[in-house]
């Protein structure tokens, strides 16, 4: 039934996404992380003790997410198989962010295309950490494209990767590992900063998320390169530019899209009045436009569907072989 859960989860994310106000695992994770972080700051003052507290925070959050997901699925399946499948599908859909990414991009692009620059800046500020008050139209488009392409890996492809790994492990299923990765990603977004007060308490969460994302990120880049029909060019540009990015993953993800779209990302950004320069990724063959963003979202959707299709096909082949082998 695992492939049915994958299909239903993908369908739910495509048509519904994350309805505002509905219960969501990430909100629970966020509440837990926030309270544990406040507790740690109140009781641990030395760098070493905060580092140890950060390790405990990360392992507890990730472990609780995985175990809770496993228990919920098994209890509901015990009550009724289809109830278990439905709940599992909803939980897995909550780990995918393709619908949310698309909506966020369109929310900014629409007023921008209508000439409402100030409104586009205000909406963009809800989705990115950089200062948006003085961004030009081209800078807004770059910010949207960078957000869409960076989060394509950790928000879409990596959760799918861990759901697939969970299917391959007997007795686990797609939910626990997908939720565990989502917990790691949430930890990184909330406490994984080098700046105080997160320097020590968030270091382990940041490093762990980098490690967990490394393999699905490279597989995503390979998938995008294949879909582009110019894999050598994509890989060459990633080898040239992505390694300059301080992040071991986001630079690769963004650069793969930049290479396919023929645009350049990176450059100067401002965060709370402080200028930060990101390495340039890709060649500026074309300017970044709304069409670039639409194409990036389409590439992510194609990559997601390709992984989904290959997983279902492999699952059916393995299941058929297993049945035939044991029957005969």
PDB file of C-alpha atoms in Angstrom:
ATOM      1  CA  UNK A   1       0.000   0.000   0.000  1.00  0.00           C
ATOM      2  CA  UNK A   2       3.007   2.318   0.232  1.00  0.00           C
ATOM      3  CA  UNK A   3       2.783   3.368  -3.413  1.00  0.00           C
ATOM      4  CA  UNK A   4      -0.888   4.284  -2.892  1.00  0.00           C
ATOM      5  CA  UNK A   5       0.154   6.558  -0.028  1.00  0.00           C
ATOM      6  CA  UNK A   6       2.775   8.204  -2.258  1.00  0.00           C
ATOM      7  CA  UNK A   7       0.232   8.834  -5.020  1.00  0.00           C
ATOM      8  CA  UNK A   8      -2.418  10.185  -2.640  1.00  0.00           C
ATOM      9  CA  UNK A   9       0.099  12.418  -0.863  1.00  0.00           C
ATOM     10  CA  UNK A  10       1.360  13.865  -4.144  1.00  0.00           C
ATOM     11  CA  UNK A  11      -2.232  14.478  -5.259  1.00  0.00           C
ATOM     12  CA  UNK A  12      -3.159  16.158  -1.971  1.00  0.00           C
ATOM     13  CA  UNK A  13      -0.145  18.463  -2.115  1.00  0.00           C
ATOM     14  CA  UNK A  14      -0.941  19.351  -5.734  1.00  0.00           C
ATOM     15  CA  UNK A  15      -4.587  20.301  -5.180  1.00  0.00           C
ATOM     16  CA  UNK A  16      -4.625  21.482  -1.549  1.00  0.00           C
ATOM     17  CA  UNK A  17      -1.133  22.086  -0.204  1.00  0.00           C
ATOM     18  CA  UNK A  18      -1.169  23.364   3.384  1.00  0.00           C
ATOM     19  CA  UNK A  19      -4.601  24.927   4.071  1.00  0.00           C
ATOM     20  CA  UNK A  20      -4.194  27.891   6.401  1.00  0.00           C
ATOM     21  CA  UNK A  21      -5.375  27.179   9.926  1.00  0.00           C
ATOM     22  CA  UNK A  22      -5.369  23.386   9.572  1.00  0.00           C
ATOM     23  CA  UNK A  23      -3.314  21.322  12.021  1.00  0.00           C
ATOM     24  CA  UNK A  24       0.159  20.821  10.573  1.00  0.00           C
ATOM     25  CA  UNK A  25       3.113  18.749  11.841  1.00  0.00           C
ATOM     26  CA  UNK A  26       5.533  21.628  11.231  1.00  0.00           C
ATOM     27  CA  UNK A  27       3.554  23.866  13.587  1.00  0.00           C
ATOM     28  CA  UNK A  28       3.848  21.229  16.305  1.00  0.00           C
ATOM     29  CA  UNK A  29       7.565  20.886  15.588  1.00  0.00           C
ATOM     30  CA  UNK A  30       7.978  24.650  15.676  1.00  0.00           C
ATOM     31  CA  UNK A  31       6.191  24.931  19.020  1.00  0.00           C
ATOM     32  CA  UNK A  32       8.372  22.183  20.502  1.00  0.00           C
ATOM     33  CA  UNK A  33      11.616  23.644  19.135  1.00  0.00           C
ATOM     34  CA  UNK A  34      10.754  27.138  20.333  1.00  0.00           C
ATOM     35  CA  UNK A  35       9.969  26.026  23.892  1.00  0.00           C
ATOM     36  CA  UNK A  36      13.036  23.786  24.134  1.00  0.00           C
ATOM     37  CA  UNK A  37      15.257  26.569  22.815  1.00  0.00           C
ATOM     38  CA  UNK A  38      13.918  29.034  25.393  1.00  0.00           C
ATOM     39  CA  UNK A  39      14.470  26.465  28.126  1.00  0.00           C
ATOM     40  CA  UNK A  40      18.065  25.881  26.977  1.00  0.00           C
ATOM     41  CA  UNK A  41      18.880  29.590  26.955  1.00  0.00           C
ATOM     42  CA  UNK A  42      17.542  29.928  30.492  1.00  0.00           C
ATOM     43  CA  UNK A  43      19.527  27.001  31.913  1.00  0.00           C
ATOM     44  CA  UNK A  44      22.663  26.658  29.778  1.00  0.00           C
ATOM     45  CA  UNK A  45      25.103  29.557  29.445  1.00  0.00           C
ATOM     46  CA  UNK A  46      28.460  28.101  28.421  1.00  0.00           C
ATOM     47  CA  UNK A  47      29.254  27.279  24.755  1.00  0.00           C
ATOM     48  CA  UNK A  48      29.827  23.597  25.520  1.00  0.00           C
ATOM     49  CA  UNK A  49      26.592  23.171  27.464  1.00  0.00           C
ATOM     50  CA  UNK A  50      24.660  24.962  24.709  1.00  0.00           C
ATOM     51  CA  UNK A  51      26.218  22.706  22.083  1.00  0.00           C
ATOM     52  CA  UNK A  52      25.192  19.633  24.069  1.00  0.00           C
ATOM     53  CA  UNK A  53      21.707  21.088  24.516  1.00  0.00           C
ATOM     54  CA  UNK A  54      21.563  21.661  20.762  1.00  0.00           C
ATOM     55  CA  UNK A  55      22.438  18.027  20.106  1.00  0.00           C
ATOM     56  CA  UNK A  56      19.716  16.925  22.518  1.00  0.00           C
ATOM     57  CA  UNK A  57      17.211  19.297  20.928  1.00  0.00           C
ATOM     58  CA  UNK A  58      17.910  18.001  17.427  1.00  0.00           C
ATOM     59  CA  UNK A  59      17.880  14.305  18.277  1.00  0.00           C
ATOM     60  CA  UNK A  60      14.773  14.616  20.452  1.00  0.00           C
ATOM     61  CA  UNK A  61      12.820  16.582  17.854  1.00  0.00           C
ATOM     62  CA  UNK A  62      13.757  14.297  14.972  1.00  0.00           C
ATOM     63  CA  UNK A  63      13.205  11.128  16.986  1.00  0.00           C
ATOM     64  CA  UNK A  64       9.837  12.332  18.293  1.00  0.00           C
ATOM     65  CA  UNK A  65       8.697  13.207  14.769  1.00  0.00           C
ATOM     66  CA  UNK A  66       9.654   9.777  13.412  1.00  0.00           C
ATOM     67  CA  UNK A  67       8.187   7.779  16.302  1.00  0.00           C
ATOM     68  CA  UNK A  68       4.988   9.843  16.407  1.00  0.00           C
ATOM     69  CA  UNK A  69       4.470   9.374  12.679  1.00  0.00           C
ATOM     70  CA  UNK A  70       5.022   5.619  12.958  1.00  0.00           C
ATOM     71  CA  UNK A  71       2.601   5.299  15.889  1.00  0.00           C
ATOM     72  CA  UNK A  72      -0.124   7.416  14.279  1.00  0.00           C
ATOM     73  CA  UNK A  73      -0.005   5.429  11.050  1.00  0.00           C
ATOM     74  CA  UNK A  74      -0.008   2.039  12.777  1.00  0.00           C
ATOM     75  CA  UNK A  75      -2.771   2.920  15.248  1.00  0.00           C
ATOM     76  CA  UNK A  76      -5.053   4.309  12.549  1.00  0.00           C
ATOM     77  CA  UNK A  77      -4.285   1.340  10.302  1.00  0.00           C
ATOM     78  CA  UNK A  78      -5.224  -0.962  13.168  1.00  0.00           C
ATOM     79  CA  UNK A  79      -8.564   0.854  13.497  1.00  0.00           C
ATOM     80  CA  UNK A  80      -9.180   0.520   9.744  1.00  0.00           C
ATOM     81  CA  UNK A  81      -6.738  -0.011   6.846  1.00  0.00           C
ATOM     82  CA  UNK A  82      -8.160   2.808   4.727  1.00  0.00           C
ATOM     83  CA  UNK A  83      -8.144   5.180   7.683  1.00  0.00           C
ATOM     84  CA  UNK A  84      -4.457   4.398   8.089  1.00  0.00           C
ATOM     85  CA  UNK A  85      -3.807   5.026   4.390  1.00  0.00           C
ATOM     86  CA  UNK A  86      -5.709   8.320   4.499  1.00  0.00           C
ATOM     87  CA  UNK A  87      -3.911   9.619   7.594  1.00  0.00           C
ATOM     88  CA  UNK A  88      -0.549   8.473   6.219  1.00  0.00           C
ATOM     89  CA  UNK A  89      -1.254  10.276   2.934  1.00  0.00           C
ATOM     90  CA  UNK A  90      -2.153  13.498   4.757  1.00  0.00           C
ATOM     91  CA  UNK A  91       0.981  13.313   6.913  1.00  0.00           C
ATOM     92  CA  UNK A  92       3.198  12.679   3.904  1.00  0.00           C
ATOM     93  CA  UNK A  93       1.541  15.458   1.905  1.00  0.00           C
ATOM     94  CA  UNK A  94       2.394  17.851   4.742  1.00  0.00           C
ATOM     95  CA  UNK A  95       6.075  17.072   4.115  1.00  0.00           C
ATOM     96  CA  UNK A  96       5.885  18.221   0.471  1.00  0.00           C
ATOM     97  CA  UNK A  97       6.044  21.953  -0.250  1.00  0.00           C
ATOM     98  CA  UNK A  98       5.613  22.144  -4.025  1.00  0.00           C
ATOM     99  CA  UNK A  99       2.118  23.623  -3.774  1.00  0.00           C
ATOM    100  CA  UNK A 100       3.304  26.122  -1.152  1.00  0.00           C
ATOM    101  CA  UNK A 101       6.322  27.122  -3.242  1.00  0.00           C
ATOM    102  CA  UNK A 102       4.137  27.669  -6.288  1.00  0.00           C
ATOM    103  CA  UNK A 103       1.628  29.735  -4.331  1.00  0.00           C
ATOM    104  CA  UNK A 104       4.343  31.860  -2.733  1.00  0.00           C
ATOM    105  CA  UNK A 105       5.913  32.586  -6.113  1.00  0.00           C
ATOM    106  CA  UNK A 106       2.576  33.473  -7.720  1.00  0.00           C
ATOM    107  CA  UNK A 107       1.633  35.690  -4.765  1.00  0.00           C
ATOM    108  CA  UNK A 108       4.664  37.864  -5.541  1.00  0.00           C
ATOM    109  CA  UNK A 109       4.592  37.661  -9.328  1.00  0.00           C
ATOM    110  CA  UNK A 110       0.961  38.718  -9.714  1.00  0.00           C
ATOM    111  CA  UNK A 111       1.245  42.221  -8.204  1.00  0.00           C
ATOM    112  CA  UNK A 112       4.660  42.612  -9.832  1.00  0.00           C
ATOM    113  CA  UNK A 113       3.175  41.955 -13.269  1.00  0.00           C
ATOM    114  CA  UNK A 114       0.397  44.418 -12.432  1.00  0.00           C
ATOM    115  CA  UNK A 115       2.953  47.134 -11.730  1.00  0.00           C
ATOM    116  CA  UNK A 116       2.352  47.105  -7.958  1.00  0.00           C
ATOM    117  CA  UNK A 117       6.002  47.078  -6.927  1.00  0.00           C
ATOM    118  CA  UNK A 118       5.475  48.050  -3.272  1.00  0.00           C
ATOM    119  CA  UNK A 119       2.893  45.308  -2.763  1.00  0.00           C
ATOM    120  CA  UNK A 120       5.212  42.743  -4.369  1.00  0.00           C
ATOM    121  CA  UNK A 121       8.000  43.820  -1.984  1.00  0.00           C
ATOM    122  CA  UNK A 122       5.694  43.520   1.028  1.00  0.00           C
ATOM    123  CA  UNK A 123       4.500  40.037   0.064  1.00  0.00           C
ATOM    124  CA  UNK A 124       8.053  38.897  -0.711  1.00  0.00           C
ATOM    125  CA  UNK A 125       9.135  39.930   2.804  1.00  0.00           C
ATOM    126  CA  UNK A 126       6.865  37.187   4.182  1.00  0.00           C
ATOM    127  CA  UNK A 127       8.851  34.502   2.357  1.00  0.00           C
ATOM    128  CA  UNK A 128      12.504  35.613   2.423  1.00  0.00           C
ATOM    129  CA  UNK A 129      14.928  36.799   5.083  1.00  0.00           C
ATOM    130  CA  UNK A 130      16.560  39.553   3.021  1.00  0.00           C
ATOM    131  CA  UNK A 131      15.505  43.210   3.170  1.00  0.00           C
ATOM    132  CA  UNK A 132      12.879  43.861   0.496  1.00  0.00           C
ATOM    133  CA  UNK A 133      11.864  47.504   1.018  1.00  0.00           C
ATOM    134  CA  UNK A 134      14.119  48.897  -1.739  1.00  0.00           C
ATOM    135  CA  UNK A 135      14.334  45.952  -4.145  1.00  0.00           C
ATOM    136  CA  UNK A 136      13.924  46.651  -7.853  1.00  0.00           C
ATOM    137  CA  UNK A 137      11.758  44.487 -10.087  1.00  0.00           C
ATOM    138  CA  UNK A 138      14.753  42.464 -11.286  1.00  0.00           C
ATOM    139  CA  UNK A 139      15.951  41.932  -7.717  1.00  0.00           C
ATOM    140  CA  UNK A 140      12.477  40.759  -6.662  1.00  0.00           C
ATOM    141  CA  UNK A 141      12.427  38.248  -9.506  1.00  0.00           C
ATOM    142  CA  UNK A 142      15.882  37.013  -8.539  1.00  0.00           C
ATOM    143  CA  UNK A 143      14.795  36.630  -4.909  1.00  0.00           C
ATOM    144  CA  UNK A 144      11.732  34.611  -5.933  1.00  0.00           C
ATOM    145  CA  UNK A 145      13.744  32.375  -8.266  1.00  0.00           C
ATOM    146  CA  UNK A 146      16.435  31.778  -5.633  1.00  0.00           C
ATOM    147  CA  UNK A 147      13.771  30.854  -3.078  1.00  0.00           C
ATOM    148  CA  UNK A 148      11.987  28.509  -5.477  1.00  0.00           C
ATOM    149  CA  UNK A 149      15.175  26.749  -6.589  1.00  0.00           C
ATOM    150  CA  UNK A 150      16.799  26.499  -3.150  1.00  0.00           C
ATOM    151  CA  UNK A 151      13.661  25.056  -1.553  1.00  0.00           C
ATOM    152  CA  UNK A 152      13.057  22.650  -4.434  1.00  0.00           C
ATOM    153  CA  UNK A 153      15.534  20.293  -2.784  1.00  0.00           C
ATOM    154  CA  UNK A 154      14.820  20.554   0.939  1.00  0.00           C
ATOM    155  CA  UNK A 155      11.112  21.312   0.538  1.00  0.00           C
ATOM    156  CA  UNK A 156      10.151  18.866  -2.208  1.00  0.00           C
ATOM    157  CA  UNK A 157      12.737  16.355  -3.403  1.00  0.00           C
ATOM    158  CA  UNK A 158      14.482  15.507  -0.116  1.00  0.00           C
ATOM    159  CA  UNK A 159      11.229  14.615   1.732  1.00  0.00           C
ATOM    160  CA  UNK A 160      10.273  12.424  -1.236  1.00  0.00           C
ATOM    161  CA  UNK A 161      13.730  10.813  -1.150  1.00  0.00           C
ATOM    162  CA  UNK A 162      13.372   9.860   2.515  1.00  0.00           C
ATOM    163  CA  UNK A 163       9.808   8.645   1.980  1.00  0.00           C
ATOM    164  CA  UNK A 164      11.175   6.337  -0.732  1.00  0.00           C
ATOM    165  CA  UNK A 165      13.981   5.126   1.564  1.00  0.00           C
ATOM    166  CA  UNK A 166      11.356   4.391   4.224  1.00  0.00           C
ATOM    167  CA  UNK A 167       9.423   2.233   1.766  1.00  0.00           C
ATOM    168  CA  UNK A 168      12.541   0.169   1.126  1.00  0.00           C
ATOM    169  CA  UNK A 169      13.002  -0.575   4.841  1.00  0.00           C
ATOM    170  CA  UNK A 170      10.646  -3.329   6.067  1.00  0.00           C
ATOM    171  CA  UNK A 171       8.316  -2.192   8.836  1.00  0.00           C
ATOM    172  CA  UNK A 172       9.117   1.520   8.473  1.00  0.00           C
ATOM    173  CA  UNK A 173       7.106   2.924   5.575  1.00  0.00           C
ATOM    174  CA  UNK A 174       7.316   6.387   4.006  1.00  0.00           C
ATOM    175  CA  UNK A 175       6.027   8.486   6.916  1.00  0.00           C
ATOM    176  CA  UNK A 176       8.613   8.263   9.750  1.00  0.00           C
ATOM    177  CA  UNK A 177      11.676   9.150   7.683  1.00  0.00           C
ATOM    178  CA  UNK A 178       9.872  11.904   5.753  1.00  0.00           C
ATOM    179  CA  UNK A 179       8.703  13.462   9.038  1.00  0.00           C
ATOM    180  CA  UNK A 180      12.184  13.035  10.529  1.00  0.00           C
ATOM    181  CA  UNK A 181      13.703  14.941   7.607  1.00  0.00           C
ATOM    182  CA  UNK A 182      11.004  17.611   7.889  1.00  0.00           C
ATOM    183  CA  UNK A 183      11.896  17.992  11.563  1.00  0.00           C
ATOM    184  CA  UNK A 184      15.572  18.400  10.649  1.00  0.00           C
ATOM    185  CA  UNK A 185      14.691  21.020   8.037  1.00  0.00           C
ATOM    186  CA  UNK A 186      12.491  22.883  10.534  1.00  0.00           C
ATOM    187  CA  UNK A 187      15.277  22.836  13.108  1.00  0.00           C
ATOM    188  CA  UNK A 188      17.694  24.289  10.572  1.00  0.00           C
ATOM    189  CA  UNK A 189      15.286  27.077   9.592  1.00  0.00           C
ATOM    190  CA  UNK A 190      14.589  27.998  13.230  1.00  0.00           C
ATOM    191  CA  UNK A 191      17.922  27.618  15.037  1.00  0.00           C
ATOM    192  CA  UNK A 192      20.537  26.762  12.402  1.00  0.00           C
ATOM    193  CA  UNK A 193      22.245  30.165  12.325  1.00  0.00           C
ATOM    194  CA  UNK A 194      25.835  31.189  12.965  1.00  0.00           C
ATOM    195  CA  UNK A 195      24.801  34.462  14.579  1.00  0.00           C
ATOM    196  CA  UNK A 196      24.021  34.788  18.322  1.00  0.00           C
ATOM    197  CA  UNK A 197      22.019  33.607  20.145  1.00  0.00           C
ATOM    198  CA  UNK A 198      21.867  30.478  17.936  1.00  0.00           C
ATOM    199  CA  UNK A 199      25.617  30.065  17.371  1.00  0.00           C
ATOM    200  CA  UNK A 200      26.106  27.128  19.724  1.00  0.00           C
ATOM    201  CA  UNK A 201      22.622  25.751  20.231  1.00  0.00           C
ATOM    202  CA  UNK A 202      21.933  25.521  16.510  1.00  0.00           C
ATOM    203  CA  UNK A 203      25.275  24.304  15.138  1.00  0.00           C
ATOM    204  CA  UNK A 204      24.372  20.596  15.281  1.00  0.00           C
ATOM    205  CA  UNK A 205      20.973  21.135  13.629  1.00  0.00           C
ATOM    206  CA  UNK A 206      22.610  23.064  10.780  1.00  0.00           C
ATOM    207  CA  UNK A 207      25.317  20.440  10.214  1.00  0.00           C
ATOM    208  CA  UNK A 208      22.859  17.551  10.431  1.00  0.00           C
ATOM    209  CA  UNK A 209      20.497  19.117   7.904  1.00  0.00           C
ATOM    210  CA  UNK A 210      23.427  19.668   5.532  1.00  0.00           C
ATOM    211  CA  UNK A 211      24.358  15.990   5.814  1.00  0.00           C
ATOM    212  CA  UNK A 212      20.811  14.707   5.388  1.00  0.00           C
ATOM    213  CA  UNK A 213      20.250  16.901   2.324  1.00  0.00           C
ATOM    214  CA  UNK A 214      23.563  16.113   0.600  1.00  0.00           C
ATOM    215  CA  UNK A 215      22.513  12.921  -1.217  1.00  0.00           C
ATOM    216  CA  UNK A 216      18.994  13.999  -2.306  1.00  0.00           C
ATOM    217  CA  UNK A 217      20.452  17.325  -3.473  1.00  0.00           C
ATOM    218  CA  UNK A 218      22.988  15.625  -5.767  1.00  0.00           C
ATOM    219  CA  UNK A 219      20.326  13.246  -7.056  1.00  0.00           C
ATOM    220  CA  UNK A 220      18.079  16.229  -7.764  1.00  0.00           C
ATOM    221  CA  UNK A 221      20.866  17.960  -9.688  1.00  0.00           C
ATOM    222  CA  UNK A 222      21.434  14.777 -11.730  1.00  0.00           C
ATOM    223  CA  UNK A 223      17.692  14.513 -12.403  1.00  0.00           C
ATOM    224  CA  UNK A 224      17.492  18.136 -13.525  1.00  0.00           C
ATOM    225  CA  UNK A 225      20.556  17.668 -15.716  1.00  0.00           C
ATOM    226  CA  UNK A 226      18.940  14.669 -17.428  1.00  0.00           C
ATOM    227  CA  UNK A 227      15.660  16.533 -17.926  1.00  0.00           C
ATOM    228  CA  UNK A 228      17.529  19.458 -19.485  1.00  0.00           C
ATOM    229  CA  UNK A 229      18.955  17.129 -22.175  1.00  0.00           C
ATOM    230  CA  UNK A 230      22.272  18.946 -21.596  1.00  0.00           C
ATOM    231  CA  UNK A 231      23.622  17.080 -18.569  1.00  0.00           C
ATOM    232  CA  UNK A 232      27.302  17.849 -19.196  1.00  0.00           C
ATOM    233  CA  UNK A 233      26.681  21.597 -19.365  1.00  0.00           C
ATOM    234  CA  UNK A 234      24.637  21.571 -16.160  1.00  0.00           C
ATOM    235  CA  UNK A 235      27.215  19.505 -14.314  1.00  0.00           C
ATOM    236  CA  UNK A 236      30.096  21.642 -15.600  1.00  0.00           C
ATOM    237  CA  UNK A 237      28.478  24.875 -14.373  1.00  0.00           C
ATOM    238  CA  UNK A 238      27.655  23.323 -11.010  1.00  0.00           C
ATOM    239  CA  UNK A 239      31.249  22.151 -10.643  1.00  0.00           C
ATOM    240  CA  UNK A 240      32.414  25.657 -11.538  1.00  0.00           C
ATOM    241  CA  UNK A 241      30.041  27.792  -9.442  1.00  0.00           C
ATOM    242  CA  UNK A 242      28.163  25.728  -6.852  1.00  0.00           C
ATOM    243  CA  UNK A 243      31.310  24.823  -4.945  1.00  0.00           C
ATOM    244  CA  UNK A 244      31.864  28.548  -4.287  1.00  0.00           C
ATOM    245  CA  UNK A 245      28.661  28.758  -2.246  1.00  0.00           C
ATOM    246  CA  UNK A 246      29.152  28.410   1.527  1.00  0.00           C
ATOM    247  CA  UNK A 247      26.182  26.032   1.701  1.00  0.00           C
ATOM    248  CA  UNK A 248      27.004  22.487   0.556  1.00  0.00           C
ATOM    249  CA  UNK A 249      23.531  22.086  -0.926  1.00  0.00           C
ATOM    250  CA  UNK A 250      21.650  25.289  -1.773  1.00  0.00           C
ATOM    251  CA  UNK A 251      24.355  26.444  -4.199  1.00  0.00           C
ATOM    252  CA  UNK A 252      24.115  23.160  -6.112  1.00  0.00           C
ATOM    253  CA  UNK A 253      20.343  23.293  -6.251  1.00  0.00           C
ATOM    254  CA  UNK A 254      20.210  26.907  -7.410  1.00  0.00           C
ATOM    255  CA  UNK A 255      23.071  26.491  -9.879  1.00  0.00           C
ATOM    256  CA  UNK A 256      21.440  23.508 -11.605  1.00  0.00           C
ATOM    257  CA  UNK A 257      18.346  25.589 -12.338  1.00  0.00           C
ATOM    258  CA  UNK A 258      20.450  28.592 -13.358  1.00  0.00           C
ATOM    259  CA  UNK A 259      22.368  26.440 -15.841  1.00  0.00           C
ATOM    260  CA  UNK A 260      19.181  25.055 -17.396  1.00  0.00           C
ATOM    261  CA  UNK A 261      17.386  28.412 -17.540  1.00  0.00           C
ATOM    262  CA  UNK A 262      20.423  30.330 -18.793  1.00  0.00           C
ATOM    263  CA  UNK A 263      20.213  32.898 -15.991  1.00  0.00           C
ATOM    264  CA  UNK A 264      22.496  34.022 -13.205  1.00  0.00           C
ATOM    265  CA  UNK A 265      21.632  33.999  -9.501  1.00  0.00           C
ATOM    266  CA  UNK A 266      23.518  35.254  -6.484  1.00  0.00           C
ATOM    267  CA  UNK A 267      25.023  38.663  -5.853  1.00  0.00           C
ATOM    268  CA  UNK A 268      24.512  41.326  -3.215  1.00  0.00           C
ATOM    269  CA  UNK A 269      21.702  40.983  -0.662  1.00  0.00           C
ATOM    270  CA  UNK A 270      20.908  42.977   2.458  1.00  0.00           C
ATOM    271  CA  UNK A 271      19.855  41.402   5.752  1.00  0.00           C
ATOM    272  CA  UNK A 272      18.708  43.779   8.496  1.00  0.00           C
ATOM    273  CA  UNK A 273      20.835  46.491   6.955  1.00  0.00           C
ATOM    274  CA  UNK A 274      23.926  44.310   6.631  1.00  0.00           C
ATOM    275  CA  UNK A 275      25.242  43.590   3.130  1.00  0.00           C
ATOM    276  CA  UNK A 276      26.038  39.974   2.285  1.00  0.00           C
ATOM    277  CA  UNK A 277      27.431  38.773  -1.012  1.00  0.00           C
ATOM    278  CA  UNK A 278      26.517  35.379  -2.424  1.00  0.00           C
ATOM    279  CA  UNK A 279      28.638  33.797  -5.168  1.00  0.00           C
ATOM    280  CA  UNK A 280      27.310  34.185  -8.695  1.00  0.00           C
ATOM    281  CA  UNK A 281      25.730  31.000 -10.031  1.00  0.00           C
ATOM    282  CA  UNK A 282      25.335  30.359 -13.756  1.00  0.00           C
ATOM    283  CA  UNK A 283      25.859  32.585 -16.791  1.00  0.00           C
ATOM    284  CA  UNK A 284      23.650  35.647 -17.455  1.00  0.00           C
ATOM    285  CA  UNK A 285      22.554  34.548 -20.930  1.00  0.00           C
ATOM    286  CA  UNK A 286      18.972  35.686 -20.307  1.00  0.00           C
ATOM    287  CA  UNK A 287      17.437  38.041 -17.725  1.00  0.00           C
ATOM    288  CA  UNK A 288      15.359  36.510 -14.946  1.00  0.00           C
ATOM    289  CA  UNK A 289      11.665  36.891 -15.762  1.00  0.00           C
ATOM    290  CA  UNK A 290       8.366  35.485 -14.558  1.00  0.00           C
ATOM    291  CA  UNK A 291       8.748  32.817 -17.225  1.00  0.00           C
ATOM    292  CA  UNK A 292      12.036  31.718 -15.638  1.00  0.00           C
ATOM    293  CA  UNK A 293      10.220  31.135 -12.360  1.00  0.00           C
ATOM    294  CA  UNK A 294       7.379  29.238 -14.042  1.00  0.00           C
ATOM    295  CA  UNK A 295       9.906  27.021 -15.811  1.00  0.00           C
ATOM    296  CA  UNK A 296      11.771  26.363 -12.566  1.00  0.00           C
ATOM    297  CA  UNK A 297       8.552  25.278 -10.867  1.00  0.00           C
ATOM    298  CA  UNK A 298       7.764  23.060 -13.845  1.00  0.00           C
ATOM    299  CA  UNK A 299      11.192  21.445 -13.677  1.00  0.00           C
ATOM    300  CA  UNK A 300      10.669  20.688  -9.993  1.00  0.00           C
ATOM    301  CA  UNK A 301       7.284  19.165 -10.770  1.00  0.00           C
ATOM    302  CA  UNK A 302       8.761  17.008 -13.544  1.00  0.00           C
ATOM    303  CA  UNK A 303      11.572  15.840 -11.242  1.00  0.00           C
ATOM    304  CA  UNK A 304       9.079  14.986  -8.513  1.00  0.00           C
ATOM    305  CA  UNK A 305       6.848  13.051 -10.905  1.00  0.00           C
ATOM    306  CA  UNK A 306       9.838  11.218 -12.389  1.00  0.00           C
ATOM    307  CA  UNK A 307      10.990  10.018  -8.969  1.00  0.00           C
ATOM    308  CA  UNK A 308       7.426   9.121  -8.066  1.00  0.00           C
ATOM    309  CA  UNK A 309       6.911   7.153 -11.296  1.00  0.00           C
ATOM    310  CA  UNK A 310      10.201   5.289 -11.011  1.00  0.00           C
ATOM    311  CA  UNK A 311       9.464   4.384  -7.391  1.00  0.00           C
ATOM    312  CA  UNK A 312       6.011   3.024  -8.202  1.00  0.00           C
ATOM    313  CA  UNK A 313       7.343   1.065 -11.176  1.00  0.00           C
ATOM    314  CA  UNK A 314      10.174  -0.406  -9.102  1.00  0.00           C
ATOM    315  CA  UNK A 315       7.795  -1.244  -6.269  1.00  0.00           C
ATOM    316  CA  UNK A 316       5.451  -3.082  -8.650  1.00  0.00           C
ATOM    317  CA  UNK A 317       8.314  -5.006 -10.261  1.00  0.00           C
ATOM    318  CA  UNK A 318       9.797  -6.032  -6.900  1.00  0.00           C
ATOM    319  CA  UNK A 319       6.379  -6.996  -5.531  1.00  0.00           C
ATOM    320  CA  UNK A 320       5.552  -9.070  -8.610  1.00  0.00           C
ATOM    321  CA  UNK A 321       8.919 -10.808  -8.513  1.00  0.00           C
ATOM    322  CA  UNK A 322       8.530 -11.528  -4.791  1.00  0.00           C
ATOM    323  CA  UNK A 323       5.071 -13.054  -5.314  1.00  0.00           C
ATOM    324  CA  UNK A 324       6.145 -15.114  -8.330  1.00  0.00           C
ATOM    325  CA  UNK A 325       9.266 -16.348  -6.551  1.00  0.00           C
ATOM    326  CA  UNK A 326       7.366 -17.518  -3.496  1.00  0.00           C
ATOM    327  CA  UNK A 327       4.488 -19.028  -5.487  1.00  0.00           C
ATOM    328  CA  UNK A 328       6.691 -21.062  -7.783  1.00  0.00           C
TER     329      UNK A 328
END
